[in-house]
CSV table of C-alpha atoms in Angstrom, one decimal:
chain,number,residue,atom,x,y,z
A,1,MET,CA,1.2,-3.3,17.8
A,2,SER,CA,1.8,-1.7,14.4
A,3,HIS,CA,2.9,-3.3,11.2
A,4,LYS,CA,5.1,-1.4,8.8
A,5,MET,CA,4.4,-2.3,5.2
A,6,ASN,CA,6.6,-1.5,2.3
A,7,THR,CA,5.4,0.4,-0.8
A,8,GLU,CA,5.1,-2.7,-2.9
A,9,GLN,CA,3.0,-4.5,-0.4
A,10,GLU,CA,0.7,-1.4,0.1
A,11,ASN,CA,0.3,-1.1,-3.7
A,12,MET,CA,-0.6,-4.7,-4.2
A,13,LEU,CA,-3.1,-4.6,-1.3
A,14,ARG,CA,-4.6,-1.4,-2.7
A,15,ASN,CA,-4.9,-3.0,-6.2
A,16,ILE,CA,-6.6,-6.1,-4.7
A,17,GLY,CA,-9.1,-3.8,-3.0
A,18,ILE,CA,-9.8,-2.0,-6.3
A,19,VAL,CA,-10.4,-5.2,-8.3
A,20,ASP,CA,-12.4,-6.8,-5.5
A,21,PHE,CA,-14.6,-3.7,-5.4
A,22,VAL,CA,-15.6,-4.4,-9.0
A,23,THR,CA,-16.5,-8.0,-8.2
A,24,VAL,CA,-18.6,-6.9,-5.2
A,25,GLU,CA,-20.4,-4.3,-7.2
A,26,MET,CA,-21.0,-6.7,-10.1
A,27,THR,CA,-22.2,-9.4,-7.8
A,28,GLU,CA,-25.0,-7.2,-6.4
A,29,TYR,CA,-25.8,-5.9,-9.9
A,30,LEU,CA,-26.1,-9.4,-11.3
A,31,ASP,CA,-28.3,-10.5,-8.4
A,32,THR,CA,-31.1,-8.2,-9.8
A,33,HIS,CA,-29.9,-8.6,-13.5
A,34,PRO,CA,-29.1,-12.3,-13.7
A,35,PHE,CA,-29.3,-12.4,-17.6
A,36,ASP,CA,-26.9,-9.5,-18.4
A,37,ARG,CA,-24.2,-11.4,-20.4
A,38,GLU,CA,-22.0,-8.3,-20.7
A,39,ALA,CA,-22.0,-7.8,-16.9
A,40,MET,CA,-21.2,-11.5,-16.4
A,41,GLU,CA,-18.1,-11.2,-18.7
A,42,TYR,CA,-17.1,-8.1,-16.8
A,43,PHE,CA,-17.4,-10.0,-13.5
A,44,ASN,CA,-15.4,-13.0,-14.8
A,45,HIS,CA,-12.6,-10.8,-16.1
A,46,TYR,CA,-12.2,-9.0,-12.7
A,47,MET,CA,-12.7,-12.2,-10.6
A,48,ARG,CA,-9.9,-14.0,-12.6
A,49,MET,CA,-7.7,-10.9,-12.1
A,50,LYS,CA,-8.4,-10.8,-8.3
A,51,ASN,CA,-7.6,-14.5,-7.9
A,52,GLN,CA,-4.3,-14.1,-9.6
A,53,MET,CA,-3.5,-11.0,-7.5
A,54,MET,CA,-4.4,-12.9,-4.3
A,55,ARG,CA,-2.0,-15.7,-5.3
A,56,ASP,CA,0.8,-13.2,-6.2
A,57,TYR,CA,0.3,-11.4,-2.9
A,58,ALA,CA,0.4,-14.7,-0.9
A,59,VAL,CA,3.7,-15.7,-2.5
A,60,LYS,CA,5.3,-12.4,-1.5
A,61,PHE,CA,3.6,-11.4,1.7
A,62,GLY,CA,1.5,-14.2,3.0
A,63,PRO,CA,-2.1,-15.3,2.5
A,64,LEU,CA,-5.1,-12.8,2.7
A,65,SER,CA,-7.4,-15.8,2.4
A,66,LEU,CA,-7.3,-19.5,3.4
A,67,SER,CA,-7.8,-20.5,-0.2
A,68,VAL,CA,-4.3,-19.2,-1.0
A,69,ALA,CA,-2.7,-20.4,2.3
A,70,ASP,CA,0.4,-22.3,1.5
A,71,THR,CA,0.9,-25.3,3.9
A,72,CYS,CA,4.3,-26.2,2.4
A,73,SER,CA,6.3,-23.6,4.3
A,74,LYS,CA,7.7,-24.0,7.7
A,75,GLU,CA,5.3,-21.8,9.6
A,76,TRP,CA,1.5,-21.2,9.4
A,77,LYS,CA,1.6,-17.8,7.6
A,78,TRP,CA,-2.1,-17.2,8.0
A,79,ALA,CA,-1.7,-16.7,11.7
A,80,LEU,CA,1.3,-14.3,11.2
A,81,GLN,CA,-0.6,-11.9,8.9
A,82,PRO,CA,-1.2,-8.5,10.4
A,83,MET,CA,-4.8,-7.9,11.4
A,84,PRO,CA,-6.5,-5.5,8.9
A,85,TRP,CA,-7.6,-2.9,11.5
A,86,GLU,CA,-4.0,-2.2,12.4
A,87,GLY,CA,-3.7,0.3,9.6
A,88,GLY,CA,-1.7,-1.9,7.2
A,89,CYS,CA,-4.4,-1.9,4.6
B,1,MET,CA,-21.2,-20.3,5.4
B,2,TRP,CA,-18.6,-17.5,5.1
B,3,ASN,CA,-15.0,-17.0,4.2
B,4,TYR,CA,-12.8,-14.3,5.7
B,5,GLU,CA,-10.2,-12.2,3.9
B,6,LYS,CA,-7.6,-10.5,6.1
B,7,ARG,CA,-8.0,-7.1,4.6
B,8,LEU,CA,-10.5,-4.2,4.8
B,9,GLN,CA,-12.9,-3.5,2.0
B,10,PHE,CA,-11.5,0.1,1.8
B,11,PRO,CA,-8.3,1.2,3.5
B,12,VAL,CA,-8.5,2.8,7.0
B,13,LYS,CA,-5.2,4.5,8.0
B,14,ILE,CA,-5.8,7.1,10.7
B,15,THR,CA,-2.7,8.7,12.3
B,16,GLN,CA,-4.4,11.3,14.5
B,17,PRO,CA,-6.4,9.9,17.5
B,18,ASN,CA,-9.7,11.7,18.3
B,19,ALA,CA,-11.8,10.2,21.0
B,20,GLN,CA,-14.6,12.7,20.6
B,21,LEU,CA,-15.0,11.7,16.9
B,22,ALA,CA,-14.9,8.0,17.8
B,23,GLN,CA,-17.9,8.5,20.1
B,24,VAL,CA,-19.9,9.8,17.2
B,25,ILE,CA,-18.7,7.3,14.6
B,26,ILE,CA,-19.4,4.3,16.9
B,27,SER,CA,-23.1,4.9,16.1
B,28,GLN,CA,-22.5,3.3,12.7
B,29,PHE,CA,-21.3,0.2,14.5
B,30,GLY,CA,-24.0,-0.4,17.1
B,31,GLY,CA,-26.5,2.5,16.6
B,32,PRO,CA,-30.1,2.4,15.1
B,33,ASP,CA,-28.9,2.8,11.5
B,34,GLY,CA,-25.5,1.2,11.9
B,35,GLU,CA,-23.8,-1.6,10.0
B,36,LEU,CA,-24.4,-4.3,12.6
B,37,ALA,CA,-28.2,-3.7,12.4
B,38,ALA,CA,-27.9,-3.6,8.6
B,39,SER,CA,-26.2,-6.9,8.2
B,40,MET,CA,-28.4,-8.6,10.8
B,41,ARG,CA,-31.5,-7.2,9.1
B,42,TYR,CA,-30.7,-8.6,5.7
B,43,LEU,CA,-29.2,-11.8,6.9
B,44,SER,CA,-32.3,-12.5,9.0
B,45,GLN,CA,-34.9,-11.5,6.4
B,46,ARG,CA,-33.4,-13.8,3.6
B,47,TYR,CA,-34.6,-17.2,4.8
B,48,THR,CA,-38.3,-16.7,4.1
B,49,MET,CA,-37.8,-14.6,1.0
B,50,PRO,CA,-39.4,-16.7,-1.7
B,51,TYR,CA,-37.7,-15.3,-4.7
B,52,ASN,CA,-34.2,-16.6,-5.3
B,53,GLU,CA,-32.6,-13.5,-6.7
B,54,VAL,CA,-33.9,-11.4,-3.9
B,55,ALA,CA,-32.8,-13.9,-1.2
B,56,GLY,CA,-29.4,-13.9,-2.9
B,57,LEU,CA,-29.2,-10.1,-2.9
B,58,LEU,CA,-30.1,-10.0,0.8
B,59,THR,CA,-27.2,-12.5,1.4
B,60,ASP,CA,-24.7,-10.5,-0.7
B,61,ILE,CA,-25.6,-7.1,0.7
B,62,GLY,CA,-25.8,-8.5,4.3
B,63,THR,CA,-22.3,-9.9,3.7
B,64,GLU,CA,-20.9,-6.6,2.5
B,65,GLU,CA,-22.4,-4.9,5.6
B,66,LEU,CA,-20.2,-7.2,7.7
B,67,ALA,CA,-17.2,-5.8,5.9
B,68,HIS,CA,-18.6,-2.2,6.5
B,69,MET,CA,-19.0,-3.1,10.2
B,70,GLU,CA,-15.3,-4.1,10.2
B,71,MET,CA,-14.3,-0.7,8.6
B,72,ILE,CA,-16.3,1.3,11.2
B,73,SER,CA,-14.8,-0.7,14.0
B,74,ALA,CA,-11.3,-0.1,12.5
B,75,ILE,CA,-12.0,3.6,12.4
B,76,VAL,CA,-13.1,3.7,16.0
B,77,TYR,CA,-10.2,1.5,17.1
B,78,GLN,CA,-7.6,3.7,15.4
B,79,LEU,CA,-9.2,6.9,16.7
B,80,THR,CA,-8.9,5.7,20.2
B,81,LYS,CA,-5.5,3.9,20.0
B,82,ASN,CA,-2.8,5.1,22.5
B,83,LEU,CA,-5.0,7.6,24.2
B,84,SER,CA,-3.6,9.2,27.4
B,85,MET,CA,-5.7,9.4,30.6
B,86,GLU,CA,-5.8,13.1,30.1
B,87,GLU,CA,-7.3,12.8,26.6
B,88,ILE,CA,-9.8,10.2,27.8
B,89,GLU,CA,-11.0,12.6,30.5
B,90,LYS,CA,-11.0,15.7,28.4
B,91,SER,CA,-12.8,14.2,25.4
B,92,GLY,CA,-15.7,12.8,27.4
B,93,PHE,CA,-14.6,9.3,26.5
B,94,ASP,CA,-14.3,8.4,30.2
B,95,LYS,CA,-17.9,7.1,30.3
B,96,TYR,CA,-17.2,4.6,27.6
B,97,TYR,CA,-13.7,3.8,28.9
B,98,VAL,CA,-15.0,2.8,32.4
B,99,ASP,CA,-17.0,-0.1,31.0
B,100,HIS,CA,-15.0,-1.1,27.9
B,101,THR,CA,-11.5,0.3,28.3
B,102,LEU,CA,-10.5,0.7,24.6
B,103,ALA,CA,-12.4,-2.3,23.3
B,104,LEU,CA,-15.1,-2.2,20.7
B,105,TRP,CA,-18.7,-2.6,21.9
B,106,PRO,CA,-21.8,-2.0,19.8
B,107,GLN,CA,-23.6,1.1,21.0
B,108,ALA,CA,-25.2,4.3,19.6
B,109,ALA,CA,-23.4,7.7,19.9
B,110,GLY,CA,-25.7,8.5,22.9
B,111,GLY,CA,-24.5,5.3,24.7
B,112,ILE,CA,-27.6,3.2,24.0
B,113,PRO,CA,-26.6,-0.5,23.6
B,114,PHE,CA,-27.2,-2.3,20.3
B,115,ASN,CA,-30.7,-3.7,20.2
B,116,ALA,CA,-32.4,-6.0,17.6
B,117,CYS,CA,-35.5,-3.8,17.9
B,118,VAL,CA,-33.8,-1.3,15.6
B,119,PHE,CA,-34.6,-3.5,12.7
B,120,GLN,CA,-37.4,-5.8,11.6
B,121,SER,CA,-37.6,-9.2,9.9
B,122,LYS,CA,-41.3,-9.2,9.3
B,123,GLY,CA,-41.8,-12.1,6.9
B,124,ASP,CA,-43.6,-10.2,4.2
B,125,ALA,CA,-41.5,-9.4,1.0
B,126,ILE,CA,-42.9,-5.9,0.3
B,127,THR,CA,-42.8,-4.9,4.0
B,128,ASP,CA,-39.2,-6.1,4.5
B,129,LEU,CA,-37.9,-4.5,1.2
B,130,THR,CA,-39.6,-1.2,2.0
B,131,GLU,CA,-37.8,-1.3,5.4
B,132,ASP,CA,-34.5,-2.1,3.6
B,133,LEU,CA,-34.9,0.9,1.3
B,134,ALA,CA,-35.5,3.2,4.3
B,135,ALA,CA,-32.6,1.7,6.2
B,136,GLU,CA,-30.2,2.5,3.4
B,137,GLN,CA,-31.4,6.1,3.4
B,138,LYS,CA,-31.2,6.4,7.2
B,139,ALA,CA,-27.6,5.2,7.1
B,140,ARG,CA,-26.8,7.6,4.2
B,141,THR,CA,-28.2,10.5,6.3
B,142,THR,CA,-26.1,9.4,9.3
B,143,TYR,CA,-23.0,9.4,7.1
B,144,ASP,CA,-23.9,12.9,5.9
B,145,ASN,CA,-24.2,14.0,9.5
B,146,ILE,CA,-20.9,12.4,10.4
B,147,LEU,CA,-19.2,14.1,7.4
B,148,ARG,CA,-20.3,17.5,8.7
B,149,LEU,CA,-18.5,16.7,12.0
B,150,VAL,CA,-15.3,15.3,10.5
B,151,HIS,CA,-12.4,17.5,9.3
B,152,ASP,CA,-9.7,14.9,9.1
B,153,GLN,CA,-9.2,13.7,5.5
B,154,GLU,CA,-8.0,10.2,6.8
B,155,VAL,CA,-11.4,9.7,8.4
B,156,CYS,CA,-13.4,11.4,5.6
B,157,ASP,CA,-12.3,9.0,2.8
B,158,PRO,CA,-13.6,5.7,4.3
B,159,ILE,CA,-16.8,7.4,5.5
B,160,ARG,CA,-17.4,8.8,2.0
B,161,PHE,CA,-16.9,5.3,0.6
B,162,LEU,CA,-19.5,3.9,3.0
B,163,ARG,CA,-21.9,6.6,2.2
B,164,ALA,CA,-21.7,5.8,-1.5
B,165,ARG,CA,-22.4,2.2,-0.8
B,166,GLU,CA,-25.7,3.1,0.9
B,167,ILE,CA,-26.9,4.7,-2.3
B,168,VAL,CA,-25.9,1.7,-4.4
B,169,HIS,CA,-27.7,-0.6,-2.0
B,170,PHE,CA,-30.8,1.6,-2.2
B,171,GLN,CA,-30.8,1.2,-6.0
B,172,ARG,CA,-30.4,-2.6,-5.7
B,173,PHE,CA,-33.3,-2.9,-3.1
B,174,GLY,CA,-35.4,-0.8,-5.4
B,175,GLU,CA,-34.8,-3.3,-8.2
B,176,ALA,CA,-35.5,-6.2,-5.8
B,177,LEU,CA,-38.9,-4.6,-4.9
B,178,ARG,CA,-39.7,-4.3,-8.6
B,179,ILE,CA,-38.8,-8.0,-9.1
B,180,VAL,CA,-41.2,-8.9,-6.2
B,181,GLN,CA,-44.0,-6.7,-7.6
B,182,ASP,CA,-43.6,-8.2,-11.1
B,183,LYS,CA,-44.4,-11.6,-9.6
B,184,LEU,CA,-47.5,-10.3,-7.8
B,185,ASP,CA,-50.9,-9.2,-9.0
B,186,SER,CA,-50.5,-5.6,-10.2
B,187,LYS,CA,-54.1,-4.8,-9.4
B,188,ASN,CA,-53.5,-5.6,-5.7
B,189,PHE,CA,-49.9,-6.3,-4.5
B,190,TYR,CA,-51.3,-7.0,-1.0
B,191,ALA,CA,-53.8,-9.6,-2.0
B,192,PHE,CA,-51.6,-12.3,-0.3
B,193,ASN,CA,-48.3,-12.5,1.4
B,194,PRO,CA,-45.9,-14.5,-0.8
B,195,GLU,CA,-43.8,-15.4,2.3
B,196,PHE,CA,-46.8,-17.0,4.1
B,197,ASP,CA,-50.0,-17.6,2.1
B,198,ARG,CA,-50.0,-20.7,0.0
B,199,CYS,CA,-52.7,-19.9,-2.5
B,200,LYS,CA,-52.8,-16.9,-4.8
B,201,CYS,CA,-56.4,-16.1,-3.9
């Protein structure tokens, strides 16, 4: 079972990965530096960016997370998403 | 409680199967310094960790290790996808194949099954964080060893990413150990166990 992705989908997925990486890195940094205001602003900026990118991706290619799963469409798109180990992302 | 995102932390796209390499890389799934052991170690240690920021760090790093376990599993899965019977026999993958076909099962490169004895949850903040620091270095060494065996760029890239994360986590655990020591008596850090003893005497 392999899923062909178009370039736009691949690019969007890659950009989500990049922005998410910043939030993971900042989360762990802030755990040991909980009073670093500059780091918190940095985290907020990238977290907002990631949330928007997750919503944009869901509209075009389906949800990567249940928080952006749209139940108004005819099918349950969450179940139809390719599994990540199939090489799509 | 956890949420799942249907994507990998770092892309894994391997086009060339290599069962021999899969048998080496699987050690970072179920081996002594693998990602399964890493996540179980931190997620087990956190409950009795008395300092909130350190318990939070164990949770967040333990969670990231689950994402790393998924990346390693994806690498092994893609390296063993669509193998012919001839390739299975020639690569020495037959011994794994007979028990698991092409499914993922946590074991070390030498075939030893995953065992919780590869990590500790000791219930002493200094002891556990010292183990965590060592664990990150042991995993980093394993990735260095894997990188000497890998010549396929598509496999190298995600392995290099994982190696770099070991170094960052070592830095964070070093800071966590400092936070713990700052809350203890600098004349004798071992005067009492902050995870067990009630009085600071």
